[in-house]
Amino acid sequence: MMLIKKLVVVGIGLIGGSLAAALRKRGQCEEIIGIAQTQETCSRAEERGVVDRAYTQISDICHELGEDDLVFIAVPTLAIKSVLIQIKSCVADNVTITDGASVKGSVYRDVLDVFGAEPVNVVLGHPIAGGEKSGVDAADASLYENHRVILTPFKDYASDEVARRHVTKVRNVWQAVDANVIEMDIDQHDVILAATSHLPHVIAFSLVDTLANDTHNENIFRYAAGGFRDFTRIASSDAVMWRDIMLANKEAILSSIDLFSRNLSRLKTTIENEDATQLTGVFTRAKAARDRFTLMLMNQSYSSKMKNIEEKQITYKVSPGGNARGTIRVPGDKSISHRSIMLGSLAEGVTNIQGFLEGEDALATLQTFRDLGVVIEGPDNGRVTVHGVGLHGLKAPSSALYVGNSGTSMRLLSGLLAGQTFDSTLTGDESLSKRPMNRVANPLRDMGASIETDESGRPPVKIAGGQKLHGINYVLPMASAQVKSCLLLAGLYAEGETTVTEPAPTRDHTERMLQGFGYQLKREGSTVSLQSGGTLKACDIEVPADISSATFFMVAAAITPDSDITLTHVGINPTRIGVINILRLMGADIELQNQREVGGEPVADIRIRYAPLQGVEIPEEQVPLAIDEFPAIFVAAACADGVTVLTGAEELRVKETDRIQAMAEGLSTLGISCEPTADGAVIHGGEILGGEVESFGDHRIAMSFTIAALRATGEITVKNCANVATSFPNFTDLAGQIGISLDVIDV
Ligand code: S3P
């Protein structure tokens, strides 16, 4: 079955001719009829086989058309009205009519003028594709492949069955030529296109015109190189088409030009004033945005291993067996990387960071502070330079702050933003949008903050600025470093003293780093307090390797006979070494070598060799000290002799996913008896079989099942691994280096 019987292309140029060629190539329509202004174009289109027959008037063929046919209007925007008038006079109202104009508001007004209403058979659209060549000879059957087509159907079409059918038909036609179809409303379309397409054309045309005519050197283009060529390519697009677009989308284009002109003159002043920091700000922000766009074009996300993190589907196929040997350094600590950007931004002076984790979560924090007006250079091989703006120097962001998968960013930022003079909104990805935020919102409200979440306490978090905060004395209901840190950051802006008491020790990187930045802090037992009114002084930070990432390779060596791994420069802060304590309790052979202190944090090289493991009852006081390491510890328990019992770990149920459930399900699939309980699990050591497990998009679950393959009897397939890049962008490379044999499959 062909999609349509007759396709009528009005205007047989690049846009119309290419749809004709694409449908013909795919055998999706019986006959193609062209309408062109001149007999010459008609003959050329017939000769080239772009159309079967061609005419100069629609009235020559309109009596032939019926409900299986489609008319595609592909003439310059301002010529559309006269085509609509001809269509109205003779084309039956069961024939589907669509168009390809780059502006939709003006075409919509033309439709209303001509038809007096919104005709059910008219579906406005815009294929986002084009080229510098024009005319019938430019027709290209692959022009629309993998390009977007935006349809802007009339508002109420969904409630009208006939209108719906016409929209579906147009959608099917575009999909048949391998375009990606999306829907949008007309005004939104015109504003977006004004900014991203029409404004760049204005600038490119104007720049080339300026250089070609207003400079006194005729030969100037001779000296121009690749940059000029890339930047001005679009200035050889069809002049009439672009003239029409400017006139048709005048209002939206004028506001884009105004915005750009303001920014350009600000940049001019910055150059005049030789303000190097602000210049760095403009260029680093632009570079980061363009790099992200480049990755988007390649369908990738921030870090180079990743596709668009919310869309990408990655599966790991891990071969069974092998052993784990070698010396490696895992990337920088995630918690410390977040905090280095936050405190560096709030400090006075320039903070140089080394060893920064270039994973999605920490990059989300970095981008957020750029959005808050901080000039940040890098990251470049773990080096980042933050030009601090002081505690009161952040600027209002122009839109919601998106922090991806990162709970740490959202919770810590909530405290910091609660103390600002401006409003802000924090949003996250699907997983983060399900995580509880009342644990920070409630105590912040007690401090006088104005914060809204959704009705179940989940993101988005909306924070009203300009509130007067006051210190509180807060006893944490759960052991959470994120909540503790959030309140301490809010405390920097609160009148009086902010005091936080924790039920069990949790990671203290915020406290250590605040002190490193010269901020006074009182620490007594499980209580920490600070007063507002101080300042942070920029300093240099060396981020140690992340013990949470090192854990996967520690467990890999601990469970696999004949293994011997050394992990260098790992942070061994006493509030983070629960995993070492628990593995040692199970019988693991772990040596801490070369212990030293770097920038206020203890580090060591960790050597771990295989030794048989025993099941244990995990001491509850170790739970907060190993909170992120349990997915891997579950794997160690599965490989141990006897039973391991975990209790007091209900927090695991509200991590990136419910980690108790996710590990219990996966281990059961692999033949291990693992009974989940409300606050932990009972894991019986046994033989790990091959099988397919789900990571539920949780990075640590994905990496844990990957290392389990070392002891498995068959291949383990781990689904949904894209988020590994949130904390450990080069995990698969390092896993390969130490002897795990793994294929990454981009689904
Ligand atoms: C973190 C604290 C922990 C941890 C998270 C990072 C931090 O969360 O799970 O990955 O950087 O403060 P909780 O404090 O909520 O337990």
PDB file of C-alpha atoms in Angstrom, residues 469-658:
ATOM      1  CA  LEU A 469      16.951  33.499  56.781  1.00  0.00           C
ATOM      2  CA  HIS A 470      17.757  32.839  60.413  1.00  0.00           C
ATOM      3  CA  GLY A 471      19.905  30.117  61.911  1.00  0.00           C
ATOM      4  CA  ILE A 472      18.287  27.039  63.458  1.00  0.00           C
ATOM      5  CA  ASN A 473      19.437  24.182  65.597  1.00  0.00           C
ATOM      6  CA  TYR A 474      18.537  21.131  63.531  1.00  0.00           C
ATOM      7  CA  VAL A 475      18.802  17.482  64.478  1.00  0.00           C
ATOM      8  CA  LEU A 476      18.885  15.475  61.254  1.00  0.00           C
ATOM      9  CA  PRO A 477      16.215  12.748  61.173  1.00  0.00           C
ATOM     10  CA  MET A 478      18.437  10.685  58.850  1.00  0.00           C
ATOM     11  CA  ALA A 479      22.197  10.418  58.370  1.00  0.00           C
ATOM     12  CA  SER A 480      22.544  12.577  55.262  1.00  0.00           C
ATOM     13  CA  ALA A 481      25.559  14.630  54.240  1.00  0.00           C
ATOM     14  CA  GLN A 482      23.483  16.274  51.567  1.00  0.00           C
ATOM     15  CA  VAL A 483      20.983  17.657  54.080  1.00  0.00           C
ATOM     16  CA  LYS A 484      23.767  18.672  56.470  1.00  0.00           C
ATOM     17  CA  SER A 485      25.639  20.459  53.670  1.00  0.00           C
ATOM     18  CA  CYS A 486      22.484  22.135  52.365  1.00  0.00           C
ATOM     19  CA  LEU A 487      21.780  23.668  55.778  1.00  0.00           C
ATOM     20  CA  LEU A 488      25.384  24.780  56.277  1.00  0.00           C
ATOM     21  CA  LEU A 489      25.327  26.537  52.894  1.00  0.00           C
ATOM     22  CA  ALA A 490      22.025  28.236  53.810  1.00  0.00           C
ATOM     23  CA  GLY A 491      23.659  29.103  57.141  1.00  0.00           C
ATOM     24  CA  LEU A 492      26.201  31.273  55.276  1.00  0.00           C
ATOM     25  CA  TYR A 493      23.255  33.614  54.615  1.00  0.00           C
ATOM     26  CA  ALA A 494      21.246  33.187  57.840  1.00  0.00           C
ATOM     27  CA  GLU A 495      21.179  35.560  60.754  1.00  0.00           C
ATOM     28  CA  GLY A 496      22.798  34.065  63.837  1.00  0.00           C
ATOM     29  CA  GLU A 497      24.117  30.552  64.192  1.00  0.00           C
ATOM     30  CA  THR A 498      23.134  27.484  62.172  1.00  0.00           C
ATOM     31  CA  THR A 499      23.721  24.207  63.983  1.00  0.00           C
ATOM     32  CA  VAL A 500      23.307  20.724  62.571  1.00  0.00           C
ATOM     33  CA  THR A 501      23.517  17.498  64.572  1.00  0.00           C
ATOM     34  CA  GLU A 502      23.698  14.180  62.764  1.00  0.00           C
ATOM     35  CA  PRO A 503      22.535  10.800  64.091  1.00  0.00           C
ATOM     36  CA  ALA A 504      25.674   9.121  62.727  1.00  0.00           C
ATOM     37  CA  PRO A 505      28.819  10.496  61.072  1.00  0.00           C
ATOM     38  CA  THR A 506      28.395  11.276  57.366  1.00  0.00           C
ATOM     39  CA  ARG A 507      30.906  12.584  54.847  1.00  0.00           C
ATOM     40  CA  ASP A 508      32.357  15.871  56.033  1.00  0.00           C
ATOM     41  CA  HIS A 509      33.755  17.329  52.803  1.00  0.00           C
ATOM     42  CA  THR A 510      31.680  20.504  53.140  1.00  0.00           C
ATOM     43  CA  GLU A 511      33.052  21.180  56.603  1.00  0.00           C
ATOM     44  CA  ARG A 512      36.650  20.461  55.571  1.00  0.00           C
ATOM     45  CA  MET A 513      36.411  22.570  52.453  1.00  0.00           C
ATOM     46  CA  LEU A 514      34.726  25.504  54.206  1.00  0.00           C
ATOM     47  CA  GLN A 515      37.643  25.495  56.613  1.00  0.00           C
ATOM     48  CA  GLY A 516      40.066  25.201  53.686  1.00  0.00           C
ATOM     49  CA  PHE A 517      38.479  28.384  52.277  1.00  0.00           C
ATOM     50  CA  GLY A 518      39.130  30.066  55.620  1.00  0.00           C
ATOM     51  CA  TYR A 519      35.576  29.968  56.978  1.00  0.00           C
ATOM     52  CA  GLN A 520      35.180  29.576  60.749  1.00  0.00           C
ATOM     53  CA  LEU A 521      33.302  26.446  61.790  1.00  0.00           C
ATOM     54  CA  LYS A 522      32.655  24.791  65.143  1.00  0.00           C
ATOM     55  CA  ARG A 523      32.754  20.976  65.202  1.00  0.00           C
ATOM     56  CA  GLU A 524      31.920  19.177  68.435  1.00  0.00           C
ATOM     57  CA  GLY A 525      31.169  15.462  68.277  1.00  0.00           C
ATOM     58  CA  SER A 526      28.213  14.986  65.990  1.00  0.00           C
ATOM     59  CA  THR A 527      27.390  18.713  65.865  1.00  0.00           C
ATOM     60  CA  VAL A 528      28.647  21.353  63.483  1.00  0.00           C
ATOM     61  CA  SER A 529      27.776  25.059  63.537  1.00  0.00           C
ATOM     62  CA  LEU A 530      28.618  28.220  61.679  1.00  0.00           C
ATOM     63  CA  GLN A 531      27.666  31.889  61.710  1.00  0.00           C
ATOM     64  CA  SER A 532      26.969  34.080  58.711  1.00  0.00           C
ATOM     65  CA  GLY A 533      28.998  37.192  58.006  1.00  0.00           C
ATOM     66  CA  GLY A 534      32.310  35.528  57.111  1.00  0.00           C
ATOM     67  CA  THR A 535      33.963  35.364  53.711  1.00  0.00           C
ATOM     68  CA  LEU A 536      35.454  32.529  51.696  1.00  0.00           C
ATOM     69  CA  LYS A 537      38.977  33.058  50.387  1.00  0.00           C
ATOM     70  CA  ALA A 538      39.880  31.352  47.119  1.00  0.00           C
ATOM     71  CA  CYS A 539      42.364  28.493  47.363  1.00  0.00           C
ATOM     72  CA  ASP A 540      43.742  25.667  45.253  1.00  0.00           C
ATOM     73  CA  ILE A 541      42.032  22.300  45.434  1.00  0.00           C
ATOM     74  CA  GLU A 542      43.331  18.891  44.458  1.00  0.00           C
ATOM     75  CA  VAL A 543      40.490  16.434  44.182  1.00  0.00           C
ATOM     76  CA  PRO A 544      41.508  12.888  45.181  1.00  0.00           C
ATOM     77  CA  ALA A 545      40.278   9.847  43.250  1.00  0.00           C
ATOM     78  CA  ASP A 546      36.772   8.807  44.267  1.00  0.00           C
ATOM     79  CA  ILE A 547      36.643   5.910  46.724  1.00  0.00           C
ATOM     80  CA  SER A 548      33.094   5.216  45.521  1.00  0.00           C
ATOM     81  CA  SER A 549      34.430   4.602  42.002  1.00  0.00           C
ATOM     82  CA  ALA A 550      37.473   2.713  43.335  1.00  0.00           C
ATOM     83  CA  THR A 551      35.038   0.397  45.136  1.00  0.00           C
ATOM     84  CA  PHE A 552      34.056  -1.441  41.951  1.00  0.00           C
ATOM     85  CA  PHE A 553      37.660  -2.477  41.362  1.00  0.00           C
ATOM     86  CA  MET A 554      38.273  -3.221  45.032  1.00  0.00           C
ATOM     87  CA  VAL A 555      35.358  -5.630  44.969  1.00  0.00           C
ATOM     88  CA  ALA A 556      36.479  -6.960  41.569  1.00  0.00           C
ATOM     89  CA  ALA A 557      39.843  -7.996  43.051  1.00  0.00           C
ATOM     90  CA  ALA A 558      38.307  -9.161  46.337  1.00  0.00           C
ATOM     91  CA  ILE A 559      35.983 -11.687  44.664  1.00  0.00           C
ATOM     92  CA  THR A 560      38.243 -12.995  41.892  1.00  0.00           C
ATOM     93  CA  PRO A 561      40.979 -15.565  42.540  1.00  0.00           C
ATOM     94  CA  ASP A 562      44.450 -14.532  41.422  1.00  0.00           C
ATOM     95  CA  SER A 563      43.618 -10.832  41.410  1.00  0.00           C
ATOM     96  CA  ASP A 564      45.814  -7.945  42.533  1.00  0.00           C
ATOM     97  CA  ILE A 565      44.828  -4.330  41.936  1.00  0.00           C
ATOM     98  CA  THR A 566      46.341  -1.059  43.115  1.00  0.00           C
ATOM     99  CA  LEU A 567      44.175   2.048  43.035  1.00  0.00           C
ATOM    100  CA  THR A 568      46.240   5.188  43.314  1.00  0.00           C
ATOM    101  CA  HIS A 569      45.588   8.506  45.027  1.00  0.00           C
ATOM    102  CA  VAL A 570      42.210   7.498  46.483  1.00  0.00           C
ATOM    103  CA  GLY A 571      40.492   9.691  49.082  1.00  0.00           C
ATOM    104  CA  ILE A 572      40.314   7.801  52.384  1.00  0.00           C
ATOM    105  CA  ASN A 573      38.471  10.357  54.467  1.00  0.00           C
ATOM    106  CA  PRO A 574      37.346   8.439  57.615  1.00  0.00           C
ATOM    107  CA  THR A 575      33.701   9.319  56.764  1.00  0.00           C
ATOM    108  CA  ARG A 576      34.041   7.487  53.449  1.00  0.00           C
ATOM    109  CA  ILE A 577      35.902   4.271  54.230  1.00  0.00           C
ATOM    110  CA  GLY A 578      32.989   2.092  55.333  1.00  0.00           C
ATOM    111  CA  VAL A 579      33.627  -0.081  52.290  1.00  0.00           C
ATOM    112  CA  ILE A 580      37.192  -0.809  53.385  1.00  0.00           C
ATOM    113  CA  ASN A 581      36.021  -1.615  56.912  1.00  0.00           C
ATOM    114  CA  ILE A 582      33.219  -3.908  55.707  1.00  0.00           C
ATOM    115  CA  LEU A 583      35.353  -5.736  53.121  1.00  0.00           C
ATOM    116  CA  ARG A 584      38.084  -6.254  55.713  1.00  0.00           C
ATOM    117  CA  LEU A 585      35.481  -7.640  58.109  1.00  0.00           C
ATOM    118  CA  MET A 586      34.556 -10.096  55.358  1.00  0.00           C
ATOM    119  CA  GLY A 587      38.189 -11.174  55.097  1.00  0.00           C
ATOM    120  CA  ALA A 588      39.422  -9.042  52.215  1.00  0.00           C
ATOM    121  CA  ASP A 589      43.137  -8.380  51.873  1.00  0.00           C
ATOM    122  CA  ILE A 590      43.430  -4.582  51.656  1.00  0.00           C
ATOM    123  CA  GLU A 591      46.572  -2.532  52.200  1.00  0.00           C
ATOM    124  CA  LEU A 592      46.661   1.260  52.428  1.00  0.00           C
ATOM    125  CA  GLN A 593      49.999   2.406  51.063  1.00  0.00           C
ATOM    126  CA  ASN A 594      51.670   5.776  50.854  1.00  0.00           C
ATOM    127  CA  GLN A 595      49.149   7.506  53.116  1.00  0.00           C
ATOM    128  CA  ARG A 596      49.329  11.294  52.928  1.00  0.00           C
ATOM    129  CA  GLU A 597      47.156  14.401  53.117  1.00  0.00           C
ATOM    130  CA  VAL A 598      46.254  16.462  50.053  1.00  0.00           C
ATOM    131  CA  GLY A 599      44.381  19.748  50.424  1.00  0.00           C
ATOM    132  CA  GLY A 600      42.796  18.825  53.737  1.00  0.00           C
ATOM    133  CA  GLU A 601      41.733  15.318  52.642  1.00  0.00           C
ATOM    134  CA  PRO A 602      43.633  12.084  53.475  1.00  0.00           C
ATOM    135  CA  VAL A 603      44.601   9.951  50.461  1.00  0.00           C
ATOM    136  CA  ALA A 604      46.340   6.621  49.911  1.00  0.00           C
ATOM    137  CA  ASP A 605      47.115   4.027  47.275  1.00  0.00           C
ATOM    138  CA  ILE A 606      44.862   1.068  47.937  1.00  0.00           C
ATOM    139  CA  ARG A 607      46.219  -2.396  47.117  1.00  0.00           C
ATOM    140  CA  ILE A 608      43.739  -5.239  47.183  1.00  0.00           C
ATOM    141  CA  ARG A 609      44.445  -8.888  46.506  1.00  0.00           C
ATOM    142  CA  TYR A 610      42.089 -11.818  46.321  1.00  0.00           C
ATOM    143  CA  ALA A 611      41.269 -13.601  49.583  1.00  0.00           C
ATOM    144  CA  PRO A 612      38.184 -15.731  50.270  1.00  0.00           C
ATOM    145  CA  LEU A 613      35.318 -13.682  51.708  1.00  0.00           C
ATOM    146  CA  GLN A 614      32.946 -14.647  54.553  1.00  0.00           C
ATOM    147  CA  GLY A 615      29.360 -13.494  55.021  1.00  0.00           C
ATOM    148  CA  VAL A 616      28.979 -11.014  57.921  1.00  0.00           C
ATOM    149  CA  GLU A 617      26.411  -8.955  59.774  1.00  0.00           C
ATOM    150  CA  ILE A 618      27.272  -5.468  58.573  1.00  0.00           C
ATOM    151  CA  PRO A 619      27.654  -3.134  61.586  1.00  0.00           C
ATOM    152  CA  GLU A 620      25.000  -0.404  61.322  1.00  0.00           C
ATOM    153  CA  GLU A 621      27.425   2.382  62.173  1.00  0.00           C
ATOM    154  CA  GLN A 622      29.302   1.547  58.944  1.00  0.00           C
ATOM    155  CA  VAL A 623      26.218   2.112  56.798  1.00  0.00           C
ATOM    156  CA  PRO A 624      26.454   5.918  56.347  1.00  0.00           C
ATOM    157  CA  LEU A 625      30.212   5.548  55.772  1.00  0.00           C
ATOM    158  CA  ALA A 626      29.610   3.190  52.855  1.00  0.00           C
ATOM    159  CA  ILE A 627      26.248   4.496  51.683  1.00  0.00           C
ATOM    160  CA  ASP A 628      27.101   4.635  47.983  1.00  0.00           C
ATOM    161  CA  GLU A 629      29.073   1.400  48.014  1.00  0.00           C
ATOM    162  CA  PHE A 630      26.309  -1.092  48.860  1.00  0.00           C
ATOM    163  CA  PRO A 631      25.473  -2.176  45.329  1.00  0.00           C
ATOM    164  CA  ALA A 632      29.089  -3.402  45.015  1.00  0.00           C
ATOM    165  CA  ILE A 633      29.088  -4.784  48.562  1.00  0.00           C
ATOM    166  CA  PHE A 634      26.001  -6.865  47.615  1.00  0.00           C
ATOM    167  CA  VAL A 635      28.131  -8.436  44.877  1.00  0.00           C
ATOM    168  CA  ALA A 636      30.926  -9.148  47.380  1.00  0.00           C
ATOM    169  CA  ALA A 637      28.322 -10.773  49.661  1.00  0.00           C
ATOM    170  CA  ALA A 638      27.025 -12.884  46.767  1.00  0.00           C
ATOM    171  CA  CYS A 639      30.568 -14.239  46.317  1.00  0.00           C
ATOM    172  CA  ALA A 640      31.200 -14.792  50.039  1.00  0.00           C
ATOM    173  CA  ASP A 641      30.790 -18.001  51.984  1.00  0.00           C
ATOM    174  CA  GLY A 642      27.626 -17.922  54.090  1.00  0.00           C
ATOM    175  CA  VAL A 643      25.104 -15.206  54.752  1.00  0.00           C
ATOM    176  CA  THR A 644      25.532 -11.427  54.833  1.00  0.00           C
ATOM    177  CA  VAL A 645      22.908  -9.377  56.637  1.00  0.00           C
ATOM    178  CA  LEU A 646      22.444  -5.666  56.024  1.00  0.00           C
ATOM    179  CA  THR A 647      20.203  -3.596  58.325  1.00  0.00           C
ATOM    180  CA  GLY A 648      19.725   0.113  59.020  1.00  0.00           C
ATOM    181  CA  ALA A 649      20.097   1.004  55.349  1.00  0.00           C
ATOM    182  CA  GLU A 650      16.595   2.248  54.431  1.00  0.00           C
ATOM    183  CA  GLU A 651      18.238   5.303  52.807  1.00  0.00           C
ATOM    184  CA  LEU A 652      19.239   2.982  49.961  1.00  0.00           C
ATOM    185  CA  ARG A 653      15.609   2.928  48.900  1.00  0.00           C
ATOM    186  CA  VAL A 654      15.680   6.642  47.956  1.00  0.00           C
ATOM    187  CA  LYS A 655      18.902   6.809  45.966  1.00  0.00           C
ATOM    188  CA  GLU A 656      19.057   7.155  42.151  1.00  0.00           C
ATOM    189  CA  THR A 657      16.815   4.092  42.269  1.00  0.00           C
ATOM    190  CA  ASP A 658      15.616   1.819  45.093  1.00  0.00           C
TER     191      ASP A 658
END
